[in-house]
XYZ file of C-alpha atoms in Angstrom:
390
model
C 0.095 -0.005 0.046
C 2.829 2.433 0.638
C 4.404 1.523 -2.497
C 1.221 2.861 -4.521
C 0.958 5.786 -2.572
C 4.745 6.479 -3.572
C 3.770 5.931 -7.023
C 0.958 8.054 -7.015
C 2.848 10.896 -5.200
C 5.660 10.633 -7.663
C 3.427 10.579 -11.111
C 1.409 14.035 -9.410
C 4.475 15.574 -8.533
C 5.714 14.523 -12.299
C 2.485 15.753 -13.949
C 2.085 19.210 -12.164
C 6.024 19.762 -13.153
C 4.779 19.068 -16.805
C 1.914 21.817 -16.373
C 4.100 24.432 -14.389
C 6.640 23.860 -17.712
C 3.882 24.504 -20.432
C 2.920 27.334 -18.294
C 6.394 28.876 -18.765
C 6.303 28.118 -21.935
C 3.287 30.158 -22.157
C 5.134 33.565 -20.630
C 4.550 33.050 -16.926
C 3.342 35.173 -14.886
C -0.071 35.424 -13.316
C -1.931 35.796 -16.862
C -0.199 32.916 -18.160
C -0.751 30.797 -15.103
C -4.685 31.637 -15.340
C -4.603 30.787 -18.834
C -2.732 27.759 -18.197
C -5.434 26.730 -15.476
C -8.089 27.557 -17.962
C -6.863 25.403 -20.332
C -6.275 22.370 -18.320
C -9.923 22.347 -17.410
C -11.019 23.036 -20.935
C -9.036 19.817 -21.372
C -10.742 17.722 -18.658
C -13.865 18.962 -19.652
C -13.082 17.632 -22.914
C -11.880 14.339 -21.760
C -14.662 13.762 -19.358
C -17.058 13.970 -22.475
C -14.950 11.607 -24.804
C -13.209 9.306 -22.156
C -15.517 8.889 -19.254
C -18.859 8.554 -21.739
C -17.108 6.918 -24.289
C -15.303 4.482 -22.278
C -18.951 3.250 -20.488
C -20.274 3.219 -24.001
C -18.171 0.708 -24.579
C -18.259 -1.230 -21.597
C -22.227 -0.859 -21.542
C -21.895 -2.366 -25.193
C -19.900 -5.615 -24.217
C -22.267 -5.880 -20.817
C -25.295 -5.974 -23.665
C -23.618 -8.307 -25.943
C -22.957 -10.785 -22.777
C -26.868 -10.249 -21.317
C -25.291 -8.748 -18.411
C -27.676 -5.942 -17.666
C -27.068 -5.805 -14.371
C -23.091 -4.411 -15.118
C -25.034 -2.356 -17.424
C -27.246 -0.670 -15.257
C -24.421 -0.430 -12.638
C -21.978 1.452 -15.267
C -24.996 3.984 -15.883
C -25.132 3.919 -12.067
C -21.157 5.317 -12.027
C -22.070 7.535 -15.298
C -22.191 10.886 -13.177
C -19.711 10.714 -10.100
C -17.068 9.320 -12.706
C -17.347 12.968 -14.750
C -17.746 14.823 -11.411
C -14.657 12.992 -9.999
C -12.952 13.690 -13.515
C -13.887 17.472 -13.231
C -12.544 17.795 -9.548
C -9.313 16.160 -10.689
C -9.263 18.651 -13.192
C -10.146 21.475 -10.785
C -6.986 19.936 -8.580
C -4.394 20.354 -11.258
C -5.840 24.040 -11.826
C -5.054 24.897 -8.549
C -1.995 23.775 -9.034
C -0.892 25.481 -11.779
C -1.936 28.800 -10.103
C -0.082 30.216 -7.346
C -2.443 30.539 -4.553
C -1.649 31.463 -0.971
C -0.517 28.393 0.877
C -3.653 28.678 3.238
C -5.789 28.867 0.290
C -4.122 26.175 -1.430
C -4.507 23.930 1.476
C -7.620 24.556 1.773
C -8.637 24.045 -1.825
C -7.132 20.706 -1.693
C -8.579 20.072 1.552
C -12.034 20.531 -0.198
C -11.295 19.046 -3.430
C -10.843 15.592 -1.389
C -13.799 15.347 0.553
C -15.853 16.365 -2.627
C -13.994 13.329 -4.325
C -14.633 11.281 -1.443
C -18.480 12.135 -1.680
C -18.247 10.846 -5.339
C -16.952 7.986 -4.633
C -19.684 7.102 -1.543
C -22.466 8.529 -3.817
C -21.556 6.287 -6.721
C -21.776 3.192 -4.407
C -24.797 4.758 -3.555
C -26.176 5.021 -6.711
C -24.954 1.622 -7.763
C -26.976 -0.289 -4.651
C -30.227 -0.482 -6.563
C -28.836 -2.264 -9.894
C -26.814 -4.346 -7.966
C -30.286 -5.346 -6.030
C -31.072 -6.974 -9.112
C -28.731 -9.547 -8.545
C -30.863 -10.816 -5.498
C -33.727 -11.717 -7.644
C -32.442 -15.187 -7.364
C -32.015 -15.726 -3.833
C -35.021 -13.763 -2.675
C -37.241 -15.286 -5.642
C -37.753 -18.642 -3.509
C -39.817 -16.600 -0.776
C -41.909 -15.587 -3.364
C -42.162 -12.449 -6.016
C -44.132 -10.206 -3.366
C -42.116 -11.383 -0.822
C -39.025 -11.326 -2.982
C -39.730 -7.636 -3.914
C -39.925 -6.769 -0.262
C -36.993 -8.290 0.863
C -35.049 -6.625 -1.923
C -36.170 -3.177 -1.238
C -35.280 -4.196 2.688
C -31.781 -4.976 1.285
C -31.569 -1.641 -0.998
C -32.515 0.450 1.675
C -30.135 -0.987 4.844
C -27.009 -0.675 2.245
C -27.781 2.803 1.338
C -28.380 3.653 5.001
C -25.124 2.356 5.628
C -23.102 3.746 2.623
C -24.636 7.150 3.805
C -23.297 6.760 7.977
C -19.770 5.220 6.523
C -19.907 8.252 4.044
C -20.647 10.602 6.739
C -18.485 9.416 8.908
C -15.387 9.425 6.645
C -16.032 13.297 5.298
C -16.556 14.221 9.053
C -12.997 12.888 10.202
C -11.587 14.726 6.829
C -12.956 18.081 8.196
C -10.960 17.511 11.154
C -14.484 16.873 13.502
C -13.499 13.885 15.907
C -16.600 11.654 15.060
C -15.061 8.747 17.546
C -15.423 11.636 20.577
C -19.259 12.343 19.008
C -19.725 8.334 19.284
C -18.644 7.861 22.444
C -20.806 10.439 24.233
C -23.462 9.080 22.406
C -22.555 5.896 24.223
C -23.109 7.743 27.821
C -26.930 8.206 26.432
C -27.372 4.782 25.256
C -28.963 3.469 28.120
C -31.835 6.147 27.486
C -31.913 6.177 23.532
C -32.034 1.956 24.090
C -35.346 2.599 26.151
C -36.835 5.081 24.445
C -36.386 3.287 20.752
C -36.787 -0.054 22.203
C -40.815 -0.296 20.473
C -38.808 0.816 16.774
C -36.379 -1.966 17.928
C -39.118 -4.776 18.361
C -40.724 -3.590 14.991
C -37.562 -3.941 13.318
C -36.828 -7.590 14.444
C -40.912 -8.004 13.892
C -39.998 -7.232 10.304
C -36.978 -9.678 10.108
C -39.450 -12.303 11.656
C -42.524 -11.748 9.215
C -39.631 -12.052 6.313
C -37.900 -15.533 7.771
C -40.948 -17.304 8.256
C -42.702 -16.068 5.107
C -45.650 -14.840 7.049
C -47.072 -12.885 4.361
C -46.073 -10.811 1.343
C -47.354 -7.700 -0.787
C -50.947 -8.649 -2.787
C -51.857 -11.194 -0.141
C -55.361 -11.120 1.918
C -54.427 -11.692 5.378
C -56.737 -11.555 8.512
C -55.982 -10.259 12.270
C -58.110 -9.643 15.336
C -57.420 -5.574 14.560
C -58.331 -5.878 10.661
C -58.658 -7.730 7.332
C -57.226 -6.770 4.174
C -55.030 -6.978 1.114
C -50.902 -6.429 2.281
C -49.970 -3.014 0.069
C -46.673 -2.573 1.768
C -44.202 -4.655 4.202
C -41.955 -2.320 5.163
C -38.850 -2.722 8.079
C -41.304 -0.968 10.807
C -44.901 -1.502 9.937
C -47.090 -3.504 7.703
C -49.741 -1.339 5.314
C -53.073 -3.287 4.998
C -55.488 -1.915 2.408
C -59.132 -3.355 4.160
C -62.063 -4.014 1.882
C -63.524 -0.878 2.473
C -60.792 0.629 0.936
C -59.246 2.103 4.178
C -55.527 2.149 4.415
C -54.425 0.178 8.252
C -50.893 0.528 9.248
C -49.895 -2.030 12.152
C -46.584 -1.812 13.640
C -44.839 -5.247 12.895
C -44.386 -5.974 16.684
C -48.031 -6.068 17.116
C -48.614 -7.703 14.158
C -46.105 -10.713 14.845
C -47.355 -11.545 18.395
C -51.464 -12.119 17.432
C -52.672 -14.678 14.673
C -52.723 -14.045 11.392
C -54.776 -15.613 9.123
C -53.471 -15.943 5.562
C -56.311 -16.541 3.461
C -54.518 -16.354 0.086
C -52.337 -19.505 1.349
C -55.598 -21.428 1.134
C -55.603 -24.701 -1.276
C -59.534 -24.691 -2.044
C -62.352 -22.396 -0.872
C -65.256 -24.027 0.844
C -69.183 -23.489 0.203
C -71.648 -24.276 3.162
C -75.059 -24.900 2.273
C -78.315 -25.679 4.003
C -81.090 -26.890 1.689
C -84.968 -26.741 3.291
C -87.431 -28.937 2.040
C -91.259 -28.973 2.593
C -92.341 -31.311 5.567
C -94.560 -33.119 2.608
C -91.864 -34.191 1.203
C -91.678 -37.884 0.926
C -88.916 -40.160 2.364
C -88.576 -41.620 -1.426
C -88.069 -38.085 -2.773
C -85.257 -36.962 -0.345
C -83.309 -40.124 -0.830
C -83.592 -39.329 -4.394
C -82.538 -35.612 -3.847
C -79.383 -36.468 -1.613
C -78.267 -39.023 -4.389
C -78.856 -36.801 -7.265
C -76.783 -33.870 -4.810
C -74.045 -36.162 -4.465
C -73.445 -37.368 -7.911
C -73.612 -33.543 -9.162
C -70.943 -32.785 -6.812
C -68.896 -35.870 -7.672
C -68.762 -35.278 -11.584
C -68.106 -31.175 -11.300
C -64.567 -30.468 -12.570
C -65.238 -27.507 -10.114
C -65.491 -29.350 -7.053
C -62.393 -31.000 -5.122
C -62.317 -34.452 -5.050
C -59.173 -35.156 -2.657
C -57.611 -34.093 0.426
C -60.665 -32.272 1.485
C -64.365 -33.222 3.175
C -67.062 -33.623 0.620
C -70.589 -34.448 2.477
C -74.228 -34.098 1.339
C -76.525 -35.806 4.459
C -79.909 -34.765 5.906
C -78.626 -32.642 9.037
C -82.480 -32.414 11.275
C -85.791 -31.250 11.186
C -86.121 -27.639 11.359
C -88.882 -25.409 12.083
C -90.626 -25.372 8.912
C -88.202 -27.785 6.747
C -86.520 -30.907 6.348
C -82.632 -29.487 5.949
C -80.208 -31.181 3.772
C -76.350 -30.242 4.822
C -73.972 -29.675 1.830
C -70.014 -29.127 2.405
C -67.900 -29.263 0.149
C -64.850 -27.325 -1.238
C -63.952 -25.780 -5.145
C -60.760 -26.459 -7.094
C -60.323 -22.621 -7.012
C -59.517 -20.101 -4.568
C -60.220 -16.963 -6.684
C -63.030 -15.426 -4.957
C -65.072 -14.135 -8.101
C -64.875 -17.442 -9.605
C -65.747 -19.245 -6.477
C -69.071 -16.609 -6.446
C -69.965 -18.075 -9.798
C -69.404 -21.773 -8.957
C -71.683 -21.046 -6.284
C -74.096 -19.192 -8.376
C -74.105 -22.187 -10.899
C -74.758 -24.922 -7.751
C -78.038 -22.875 -6.446
C -79.337 -23.261 -10.032
C -78.386 -26.521 -10.742
C -79.670 -27.571 -6.957
C -82.875 -25.883 -7.348
C -83.278 -27.839 -10.759
C -82.875 -31.221 -8.643
C -85.002 -30.726 -6.035
C -87.693 -29.704 -8.685
C -87.229 -32.814 -10.975
C -88.144 -34.820 -7.869
C -91.750 -32.459 -7.863
C -90.185 -31.725 -4.606
C -90.200 -27.539 -3.437
C -88.338 -25.381 -1.225
C -89.678 -24.430 2.143
C -90.113 -21.087 3.591
C -90.640 -19.773 6.902
C -93.995 -20.662 7.773
C -96.185 -21.028 10.878
C -99.801 -23.096 11.396
C -102.222 -22.319 13.666
C -104.773 -24.773 14.695
C -107.940 -23.729 16.340
C -110.343 -26.583 17.958
C -113.512 -23.996 18.388
C -114.429 -21.116 17.899
C -116.822 -19.081 20.891
C -120.772 -18.754 19.578
C -121.705 -14.823 18.865
C -124.669 -14.127 21.486
C -126.475 -10.824 20.854
C -126.737 -8.605 23.642
C -130.398 -7.310 24.366
C -129.132 -3.653 23.624
C -128.550 -4.890 19.950
C -131.923 -6.401 19.795
C -133.669 -3.435 20.413
C -131.738 -1.378 18.240
C -132.459 -4.200 15.101
C -135.814 -3.465 15.980
C -135.994 -0.104 16.024
C -134.202 -0.384 12.315
C -137.228 -2.768 11.379
C -139.917 -0.826 12.839
């Protein structure tokens, strides 16, 4: 490492020496040095457009030929920081050509070095998102929605780390003792930990959601607090759009500590139905209706035939009907398709009952009266009637 630093210093001194000799050829003096500095900036500006853009274009073309789209995106992310870094290099050599006072020259070199460090971290910051695409194969095992959430979590975490490290290095270059500052924060670490315990719990809750693959974006979930479709799985909280189109934001720690039903993970969707027949339906009719209902379900492609229950039975004598209980599952889990299947089945069940000359019962009550009291006319009614006759 020391040898590389020495070589760079020697190269720097050699380049500056050649530039000073060229300035002397222009006549020297303040005007000559100003003209020389302007020429240096112009040369670096031209070379910035030719070398940086040209070299990146060649490398991008090679990446496209090899189907390396990620590398092409990374090169695009490096374009602006590299151009800025190249111009900073030109500004550095231009300041070396000028005869600036020692204090101003030292300040300019320090500012250029800090700006150059910023460009390096800027390039890394811009490259994080294209590099996140390379995680597609790894996080794809968790599913599309959850994989995208993991990738965004990784991108945000790495970007935050780059910003923190870059800020610390830049502050150190400015002469600010960051270690002492961090040590001072350590004295208040207990208070910070107590104040941030909920945030830390939510972060671990988010990691638990990712690790256990509890749900992903687009899933329909139900908790004791809400029910709806997951829109965002964040590091701190999960955002769910309820069926009333309201957006609920729930901390991850509370979700992890409560039971979560993921309806999107169900393999079949259930249909539970009760058919009420009139009491005048005969036993032969009921047997035929039950047999036809069972045959219909066994021969329907939309009804699951294995791994789930399929039951059609006379269940009980109701208040106004003899009930047939149907309990079965569909092969689809899509809600709209399930409703279409249920609609078709209701029509088919109605047709089966009508084919057996039976009918559906409806809630009713029968009132039996054993006798009616005799109507006895009072004397006043008789007198009233006599007056009318007379």
